[in-house]
Amino acid sequence: DEAGTGTGTRETADKAIAEAAGLLVQGETVAFPTETVYGLGADATNSAAVEGIYRAKGRPSDNPLIVHIADRSQMDAFAEGTPAEPLRRLMDVFWPGPLTVIVPVRAGAVSPLVTAGLSTVGVRIPDHPVALALLRAAGCPVAAPSANSSGRPSPTMAEHVADDLGGRIGGIVDGGPTGVGVESTVVEWASGAIYILRPGGVTAEQLREALPDVPVREPARTEEPAGTPRAPGMKYAHYAPKGSMRVVLGDDPKAVAEWMRRDLDAAKARGERTGVLTYDERRGLHHADAVVSSGRLAEPETIARGLYAALRQFDREGATYILAEGCPDTGIGRAVMNRLLKAAGQEVIRV
Ligand code: TXA
Ligand code: MG
């Protein structure tokens, strides 16, 4: 019962959206495209429905979900009070778009499973015609994490969703590949500053431009000790391909490629199937069983757009040992590096 709109006419698309909205209202889960990644939606006011999201994804229940709406007026029903003035300015500038704001939640207005028991809720208006049409047709606030199995790379195509969750959800609305490719930027307002809780589709630079008079704070940047891989601390299992992965950083692309080649040759000699994640401009420098490019360094937004499909490609290729070249940690590159480091369990080699 998957509602496809990928190749059909306008009428089949409208029908698929109406069908998907009906499923949401009935308390089913439905995957749908947004401008960032595909989301797995459920009626945020219905705990049984939201429970279905956690079950399908295998998601730990202490990780709260983002609520999606089509119109700012819908916020009044579940946000407590008026959002802080800087947050309202960000909503004016970036909604609809890849920005999630954390605001106080109105007691009892959404399922406690959505907020994971917190007194706040994350909310955004996605900038995608299919998402907006679906949200309007459903009429309810829709809780939606990324529509991947927990720990896997987020889905940027309907087939990624089907690979991970096929048969475990009410339906998939196919809206083609997503545009931004990494998730929304999550921000909160606290003690006179905007805090970036998760870098994403709206860059820190864009936030600062929109709020020149407000401090915008972000998590510490990538600073790694030279030479050795960082001691594996807490093992993250986010956005990760099945093979082991490490991120390689360095200023000289040729030296980086040379170091990678030696390390990959050694891995191959141990019987590993090797993978390299690189960029279009650097493809020719690399040798591995699978050399995959996420996009063009000259156009960083293409790297964000292609990142998750590239990570999934390693699983199709059966890669067991993967080295990923880092990219500049500015603009949208900040979000890309955040996801790469998580996929690598924070294991970094500086060449
Ligand atoms: O682009 C996106 O944001 C996608 C699409 C589907 O909209 N959604 C998404 O959801 O990435 P998810 O569940 O994969 O990530 C939600 C993030 C998590 O890092 C979560 O911890 C944070 O938002 N979050 C949600 N509610 C929060 C809250 N009340 N306080 C702090 N962080 C919160
Ligand atoms: Mg996610």
Tab-separated table of C-alpha atoms and ligand atoms in Angstrom:
chain	number	residue	atom	x	y	z
A	1	ASP	CA	0.000	0.000	0.000
A	2	GLU	CA	2.652	2.468	-0.867
A	3	ALA	CA	1.294	5.705	-2.265
A	4	GLY	CA	3.639	6.723	-5.065
A	5	THR	CA	3.774	10.115	-6.706
A	6	GLY	CA	7.190	9.781	-8.322
A	7	THR	CA	6.323	9.442	-11.973
A	8	GLY	CA	2.563	9.852	-12.020
A	9	THR	CA	0.338	12.685	-13.130
A	10	ARG	CA	-0.774	15.589	-10.978
A	11	GLU	CA	-4.009	13.727	-10.261
A	12	THR	CA	-2.257	10.580	-8.992
A	13	ALA	CA	-0.025	12.812	-6.850
A	14	ASP	CA	-3.083	14.518	-5.326
A	15	LYS	CA	-4.675	11.127	-4.729
A	16	ALA	CA	-1.534	9.768	-3.086
A	17	ILE	CA	-1.378	12.793	-0.778
A	18	ALA	CA	-5.063	12.495	0.156
A	19	GLU	CA	-4.592	8.779	0.857
A	20	ALA	CA	-1.488	9.432	2.969
A	21	ALA	CA	-3.290	12.179	4.920
A	22	GLY	CA	-6.108	9.711	5.612
A	23	LEU	CA	-3.595	7.224	6.992
A	24	LEU	CA	-2.072	9.881	9.277
A	25	VAL	CA	-5.490	10.883	10.613
A	26	GLN	CA	-6.240	7.193	11.306
A	27	GLY	CA	-3.090	6.916	13.435
A	28	GLU	CA	-0.828	5.199	10.881
A	29	THR	CA	2.778	6.113	10.074
A	30	VAL	CA	3.551	7.566	6.639
A	31	ALA	CA	6.926	8.460	5.110
A	32	PHE	CA	7.025	11.677	3.076
A	33	PRO	CA	9.637	13.897	1.395
A	34	THR	CA	10.820	17.166	2.881
A	35	GLU	CA	13.472	19.510	1.462
A	36	THR	CA	16.064	17.949	3.819
A	37	VAL	CA	15.458	14.178	4.061
A	38	TYR	CA	12.421	11.888	4.044
A	39	GLY	CA	10.507	11.930	7.341
A	40	LEU	CA	8.444	9.192	8.979
A	41	GLY	CA	5.302	11.002	10.097
A	42	ALA	CA	2.540	10.336	12.602
A	43	ASP	CA	-0.151	12.478	14.255
A	44	ALA	CA	1.790	14.222	17.043
A	45	THR	CA	-1.297	14.308	19.273
A	46	ASN	CA	-1.827	10.524	19.105
A	47	SER	CA	0.511	8.499	21.366
A	48	ALA	CA	-0.337	5.165	19.747
A	49	ALA	CA	0.567	6.646	16.355
A	50	VAL	CA	3.829	8.167	17.634
A	51	GLU	CA	4.680	4.859	19.299
A	52	GLY	CA	4.500	3.395	15.775
A	53	ILE	CA	7.371	5.681	14.677
A	54	TYR	CA	9.690	4.500	17.453
A	55	ARG	CA	8.756	0.870	16.782
A	56	ALA	CA	9.304	1.027	13.008
A	57	LYS	CA	12.672	2.804	13.348
A	58	GLY	CA	13.919	0.954	16.413
A	59	ARG	CA	14.562	4.419	17.857
A	60	PRO	CA	15.494	4.880	21.530
A	61	SER	CA	12.527	6.552	23.225
A	62	ASP	CA	14.640	9.234	24.946
A	63	ASN	CA	15.368	11.018	21.634
A	64	PRO	CA	12.582	13.573	20.979
A	65	LEU	CA	10.901	14.109	17.588
A	66	ILE	CA	10.389	17.245	15.498
A	67	VAL	CA	6.822	18.440	14.920
A	68	HIS	CA	6.022	19.519	11.353
A	69	ILE	CA	3.338	22.063	10.512
A	70	ALA	CA	2.167	23.795	7.330
A	71	ASP	CA	1.371	27.157	8.896
A	72	ARG	CA	2.710	29.132	11.853
A	73	SER	CA	-0.789	29.566	13.301
A	74	GLN	CA	-0.790	25.821	14.068
A	75	MET	CA	1.906	26.424	16.705
A	76	ASP	CA	-0.511	28.134	19.087
A	77	ALA	CA	-2.141	24.782	19.815
A	78	PHE	CA	1.009	23.183	21.253
A	79	ALA	CA	3.626	25.910	21.957
A	80	GLU	CA	3.412	27.571	25.391
A	81	GLY	CA	3.410	31.366	25.116
A	82	THR	CA	4.990	33.439	22.357
A	83	PRO	CA	8.425	32.274	21.160
A	84	ALA	CA	11.356	34.544	22.090
A	85	GLU	CA	11.793	37.490	19.708
A	86	PRO	CA	15.048	36.210	18.096
A	87	LEU	CA	13.376	32.871	17.371
A	88	ARG	CA	10.454	34.676	15.767
A	89	ARG	CA	12.867	36.595	13.541
A	90	LEU	CA	14.481	33.304	12.501
A	91	MET	CA	11.046	31.854	11.684
A	92	ASP	CA	10.289	34.956	9.576
A	93	VAL	CA	13.501	34.522	7.597
A	94	PHE	CA	13.884	30.748	7.301
A	95	TRP	CA	10.365	29.234	7.331
A	96	PRO	CA	9.395	27.332	5.337
A	97	GLY	CA	12.865	25.824	5.413
A	98	PRO	CA	15.465	23.609	7.103
A	99	LEU	CA	15.346	25.244	10.564
A	100	THR	CA	13.867	23.624	13.685
A	101	VAL	CA	13.218	25.841	16.698
A	102	ILE	CA	12.904	24.496	20.233
A	103	VAL	CA	10.106	26.184	22.184
A	104	PRO	CA	8.279	25.495	25.473
A	105	VAL	CA	5.521	22.911	24.969
A	106	ARG	CA	1.942	23.411	26.124
A	107	ALA	CA	1.228	20.717	28.717
A	108	GLY	CA	-0.726	17.813	27.213
A	109	ALA	CA	-0.930	19.334	23.705
A	110	VAL	CA	1.238	16.725	21.986
A	111	SER	CA	2.017	13.148	22.965
A	112	PRO	CA	4.714	12.944	25.679
A	113	LEU	CA	6.449	10.456	23.342
A	114	VAL	CA	7.102	13.352	20.925
A	115	THR	CA	9.011	15.409	23.497
A	116	ALA	CA	10.526	12.368	25.242
A	117	GLY	CA	9.242	13.912	28.454
A	118	LEU	CA	10.997	17.303	27.971
A	119	SER	CA	9.208	20.603	28.634
A	120	THR	CA	10.117	21.784	25.128
A	121	VAL	CA	9.205	20.778	21.590
A	122	GLY	CA	11.027	21.147	18.269
A	123	VAL	CA	8.955	22.541	15.381
A	124	ARG	CA	9.466	23.431	11.743
A	125	ILE	CA	7.650	24.218	8.489
A	126	PRO	CA	9.277	22.155	5.727
A	127	ASP	CA	9.900	23.776	2.347
A	128	HIS	CA	8.570	21.024	0.102
A	129	PRO	CA	5.307	21.113	-1.869
A	130	VAL	CA	4.444	17.461	-1.130
A	131	ALA	CA	5.153	17.831	2.608
A	132	LEU	CA	3.108	21.037	2.794
A	133	ALA	CA	0.174	19.535	0.862
A	134	LEU	CA	0.225	16.465	3.113
A	135	LEU	CA	0.385	18.554	6.307
A	136	ARG	CA	-2.497	20.734	5.116
A	137	ALA	CA	-4.612	17.727	4.146
A	138	ALA	CA	-3.948	15.936	7.456
A	139	GLY	CA	-4.662	19.074	9.488
A	140	CYS	CA	-2.798	17.791	12.560
A	141	PRO	CA	0.770	18.552	13.699
A	142	VAL	CA	2.925	15.717	12.357
A	143	ALA	CA	5.817	14.321	14.394
A	144	ALA	CA	8.511	13.081	12.018
A	145	PRO	CA	12.070	11.918	12.512
A	146	SER	CA	14.123	10.933	9.492
A	147	ALA	CA	12.575	7.835	7.873
A	148	ASN	CA	15.584	5.525	8.271
A	149	SER	CA	16.150	2.601	10.622
A	150	SER	CA	17.784	4.043	13.728
A	151	GLY	CA	21.554	4.400	13.187
A	152	ARG	CA	21.436	4.145	9.367
A	153	PRO	CA	22.105	7.069	7.012
A	154	SER	CA	19.016	9.253	6.619
A	155	PRO	CA	16.934	8.635	3.478
A	156	THR	CA	17.090	11.114	0.613
A	157	MET	CA	15.053	8.954	-1.794
A	158	ALA	CA	11.848	6.958	-1.382
A	159	GLU	CA	13.749	3.745	-2.165
A	160	HIS	CA	16.040	4.341	0.852
A	161	VAL	CA	12.913	4.431	3.004
A	162	ALA	CA	11.603	1.222	1.421
A	163	ASP	CA	14.995	-0.478	1.955
A	164	ASP	CA	14.950	0.337	5.678
A	165	LEU	CA	11.270	0.370	6.634
A	166	GLY	CA	9.353	-1.379	3.819
A	167	GLY	CA	6.511	-3.453	5.261
A	168	ARG	CA	6.814	-1.813	8.700
A	169	ILE	CA	4.996	1.478	7.984
A	170	GLY	CA	1.608	2.567	6.645
A	171	GLY	CA	2.893	4.038	3.386
A	172	ILE	CA	5.495	6.048	1.506
A	173	VAL	CA	4.764	9.171	-0.530
A	174	ASP	CA	7.423	9.319	-3.262
A	175	GLY	CA	8.380	12.887	-4.106
A	176	GLY	CA	11.694	12.122	-5.800
A	177	PRO	CA	15.120	12.905	-4.336
A	178	THR	CA	15.299	15.568	-1.612
A	179	GLY	CA	17.179	18.811	-2.274
A	180	VAL	CA	19.202	19.825	0.791
A	181	GLY	CA	20.239	16.293	1.734
A	182	VAL	CA	21.137	16.867	5.403
A	183	GLU	CA	18.624	17.459	8.197
A	184	SER	CA	17.380	20.772	9.513
A	185	THR	CA	19.445	22.978	11.804
A	186	VAL	CA	18.080	22.713	15.365
A	187	VAL	CA	18.282	25.907	17.466
A	188	GLU	CA	17.189	27.012	20.907
A	189	TRP	CA	17.146	30.335	22.737
A	190	ALA	CA	18.804	30.335	26.165
A	191	SER	CA	20.366	33.016	28.394
A	192	GLY	CA	20.521	35.680	25.704
A	193	ALA	CA	21.944	33.566	22.869
A	194	ILE	CA	20.899	31.292	20.038
A	195	TYR	CA	22.438	27.831	20.481
A	196	ILE	CA	22.865	25.522	17.507
A	197	LEU	CA	22.043	22.069	18.893
A	198	ARG	CA	22.484	20.360	15.534
A	199	PRO	CA	24.125	21.931	12.459
A	200	GLY	CA	22.030	21.444	9.333
A	201	GLY	CA	20.554	22.983	6.204
A	202	VAL	CA	20.610	26.573	7.528
A	203	THR	CA	24.243	27.526	8.166
A	204	ALA	CA	25.668	29.344	11.203
A	205	GLU	CA	26.716	32.106	8.803
A	206	GLN	CA	23.105	32.520	7.639
A	207	LEU	CA	21.840	32.617	11.245
A	208	ARG	CA	24.384	35.326	12.146
A	209	GLU	CA	23.416	37.353	9.111
A	210	ALA	CA	19.754	37.167	10.110
A	211	LEU	CA	20.530	38.085	13.757
A	212	PRO	CA	23.502	40.488	13.691
A	213	ASP	CA	22.771	41.696	17.247
A	214	VAL	CA	22.451	38.254	18.895
A	215	PRO	CA	25.240	35.809	19.799
A	216	VAL	CA	24.942	32.544	17.841
A	217	ARG	CA	26.781	29.723	19.623
A	218	GLU	CA	27.654	26.388	18.085
A	219	PRO	CA	29.092	23.142	19.345
A	220	ALA	CA	32.903	22.944	19.368
A	221	ARG	CA	34.461	22.556	15.926
A	222	THR	CA	36.519	19.647	14.704
A	223	GLU	CA	39.801	19.881	16.632
A	224	GLU	CA	41.744	16.672	16.700
A	225	PRO	CA	45.190	15.749	17.988
A	226	ALA	CA	47.635	15.321	15.083
A	227	GLY	CA	48.918	11.946	13.914
A	228	THR	CA	46.969	9.323	15.769
A	229	PRO	CA	43.346	8.308	15.584
A	230	ARG	CA	41.415	9.783	18.461
A	231	ALA	CA	40.792	7.245	21.211
A	232	PRO	CA	37.386	5.713	20.625
A	233	GLY	CA	35.288	7.200	23.381
A	234	MET	CA	31.575	6.823	23.432
A	235	LYS	CA	30.685	4.947	20.239
A	236	TYR	CA	28.090	6.770	18.224
A	237	ALA	CA	26.101	4.719	15.755
A	238	HIS	CA	24.533	7.453	13.661
A	239	TYR	CA	24.211	7.849	9.903
A	240	ALA	CA	26.652	4.946	9.610
A	241	PRO	CA	27.304	2.474	6.819
A	242	LYS	CA	27.718	-1.146	7.909
A	243	GLY	CA	31.496	-1.206	7.381
A	244	SER	CA	33.845	0.539	9.805
A	245	MET	CA	34.564	4.138	8.822
A	246	ARG	CA	37.153	6.769	9.707
A	247	VAL	CA	37.491	10.391	8.615
A	248	VAL	CA	40.833	11.562	7.218
A	249	LEU	CA	41.755	15.260	7.486
A	250	GLY	CA	44.689	17.081	5.962
A	251	ASP	CA	45.621	20.201	4.036
A	252	ASP	CA	47.426	18.528	1.135
A	253	PRO	CA	45.058	16.390	-0.977
A	254	LYS	CA	47.917	14.407	-2.525
A	255	ALA	CA	49.471	13.573	0.851
A	256	VAL	CA	46.045	12.592	2.170
A	257	ALA	CA	45.410	10.336	-0.838
A	258	GLU	CA	48.847	8.755	-0.472
A	259	TRP	CA	48.335	8.015	3.217
A	260	MET	CA	44.894	6.595	2.440
A	261	ARG	CA	46.259	4.383	-0.298
A	262	ARG	CA	48.837	2.804	2.020
A	263	ASP	CA	46.298	2.282	4.782
A	264	LEU	CA	43.782	0.786	2.329
A	265	ASP	CA	46.394	-1.534	0.822
A	266	ALA	CA	47.140	-2.841	4.316
A	267	ALA	CA	43.415	-3.280	4.952
A	268	LYS	CA	43.002	-5.133	1.669
A	269	ALA	CA	45.882	-7.442	2.623
A	270	ARG	CA	43.931	-8.273	5.818
A	271	GLY	CA	40.999	-9.309	3.665
A	272	GLU	CA	38.897	-6.160	3.968
A	273	ARG	CA	36.747	-4.865	1.121
A	274	THR	CA	37.802	-1.234	0.952
A	275	GLY	CA	35.886	1.976	0.325
A	276	VAL	CA	36.814	5.635	-0.133
A	277	LEU	CA	34.397	8.524	0.248
A	278	THR	CA	35.719	11.504	-1.670
A	279	TYR	CA	34.672	14.402	-3.934
A	280	ASP	CA	34.366	14.679	-7.723
A	281	GLU	CA	37.562	16.734	-8.009
A	282	ARG	CA	39.580	14.109	-6.078
A	283	ARG	CA	38.241	10.848	-7.511
A	284	GLY	CA	41.303	10.294	-9.672
A	285	LEU	CA	43.611	10.350	-6.631
A	286	HIS	CA	42.062	7.271	-5.029
A	287	HIS	CA	42.192	3.506	-5.382
A	288	ALA	CA	39.825	1.214	-3.476
A	289	ASP	CA	37.248	-1.488	-4.181
A	290	ALA	CA	34.610	1.233	-4.042
A	291	VAL	CA	35.500	4.887	-4.666
A	292	VAL	CA	32.375	6.964	-4.059
A	293	SER	CA	31.969	10.729	-4.462
A	294	SER	CA	29.348	12.649	-2.499
A	295	GLY	CA	29.576	15.766	-4.699
A	296	ARG	CA	31.745	18.627	-5.915
A	297	LEU	CA	34.002	20.520	-3.476
A	298	ALA	CA	33.494	23.619	-5.625
A	299	GLU	CA	29.745	23.436	-4.875
A	300	PRO	CA	29.429	22.322	-1.226
A	301	GLU	CA	25.631	22.067	-1.405
A	302	THR	CA	26.079	19.139	-3.833
A	303	ILE	CA	28.124	17.342	-1.143
A	304	ALA	CA	25.303	17.746	1.388
A	305	ARG	CA	22.771	16.583	-1.203
A	306	GLY	CA	24.754	13.448	-2.094
A	307	LEU	CA	26.171	12.509	1.310
A	308	TYR	CA	23.648	9.957	2.584
A	309	ALA	CA	23.196	8.173	-0.755
A	310	ALA	CA	27.005	7.909	-0.931
A	311	LEU	CA	27.165	6.369	2.561
A	312	ARG	CA	24.458	3.885	1.578
A	313	GLN	CA	26.416	3.010	-1.579
A	314	PHE	CA	29.131	1.389	0.571
A	315	ASP	CA	26.614	-1.125	1.877
A	316	ARG	CA	25.571	-2.021	-1.665
A	317	GLU	CA	29.257	-2.490	-2.520
A	318	GLY	CA	29.832	-4.609	0.583
A	319	ALA	CA	32.622	-2.335	1.849
A	320	THR	CA	33.950	-3.410	5.261
A	321	TYR	CA	36.695	-0.766	5.699
A	322	ILE	CA	36.000	2.824	4.649
A	323	LEU	CA	38.067	6.010	4.736
A	324	ALA	CA	36.209	9.295	4.217
A	325	GLU	CA	37.976	12.487	3.207
A	326	GLY	CA	36.882	15.466	5.273
A	327	CYS	CA	35.639	18.686	3.663
A	328	PRO	CA	36.017	22.333	4.721
A	329	ASP	CA	34.146	22.888	7.995
A	330	THR	CA	32.333	26.082	6.952
A	331	GLY	CA	28.871	26.865	5.595
A	332	ILE	CA	26.931	23.700	4.796
A	333	GLY	CA	30.255	21.838	5.216
A	334	ARG	CA	29.744	22.139	8.989
A	335	ALA	CA	26.673	19.895	8.822
A	336	VAL	CA	28.440	17.487	6.438
A	337	MET	CA	31.440	17.148	8.795
A	338	ASN	CA	29.108	16.676	11.777
A	339	ARG	CA	27.405	13.731	10.007
A	340	LEU	CA	30.689	12.251	8.744
A	341	LEU	CA	32.205	12.321	12.234
A	342	LYS	CA	29.111	10.689	13.722
A	343	ALA	CA	29.128	8.032	11.001
A	344	ALA	CA	32.786	7.408	11.904
A	345	GLY	CA	32.112	7.196	15.644
A	346	GLN	CA	34.293	10.353	15.927
A	347	GLU	CA	37.366	8.458	14.692
A	348	VAL	CA	39.612	10.954	12.917
A	349	ILE	CA	43.077	10.665	11.388
A	350	ARG	CA	44.983	13.866	10.689
A	351	VAL	CA	47.580	13.453	7.952
B	1	TXA	O1	15.319	17.830	8.571
B	1	TXA	C1	14.880	17.299	9.587
B	1	TXA	O2	14.943	17.846	10.711
B	1	TXA	C2	14.246	15.905	9.431
B	1	TXA	C3	13.006	16.054	8.555
B	1	TXA	C4	12.216	14.771	8.465
B	1	TXA	O3	12.210	17.104	9.018
B	1	TXA	N1	13.901	15.367	10.718
B	1	TXA	C5	14.839	14.927	11.593
B	1	TXA	O4	14.362	14.379	12.751
B	1	TXA	O5	16.027	14.996	11.369
B	1	TXA	P1	15.240	13.495	13.741
B	1	TXA	O6	14.293	12.934	14.710
B	1	TXA	O7	16.070	12.554	12.980
B	1	TXA	O8	16.110	14.549	14.506
B	1	TXA	C6	15.522	15.386	15.479
B	1	TXA	C7	16.597	16.141	16.228
B	1	TXA	C8	17.309	15.221	17.180
B	1	TXA	O9	18.672	15.570	17.211
B	1	TXA	C9	16.610	15.565	18.507
B	1	TXA	O10	17.421	15.251	19.602
B	1	TXA	C10	16.360	17.053	18.356
B	1	TXA	O11	16.020	17.193	16.993
B	1	TXA	N2	15.219	17.509	19.173
B	1	TXA	C11	13.906	17.284	18.965
B	1	TXA	N3	13.161	17.830	19.947
B	1	TXA	C12	14.023	18.426	20.792
B	1	TXA	C13	13.882	19.162	22.016
B	1	TXA	N4	12.693	19.380	22.559
B	1	TXA	N5	15.000	19.621	22.608
B	1	TXA	C14	16.215	19.398	22.064
B	1	TXA	N6	16.413	18.708	20.904
B	1	TXA	C15	15.348	18.224	20.294
B	2	MG	MG	17.465	11.141	12.224
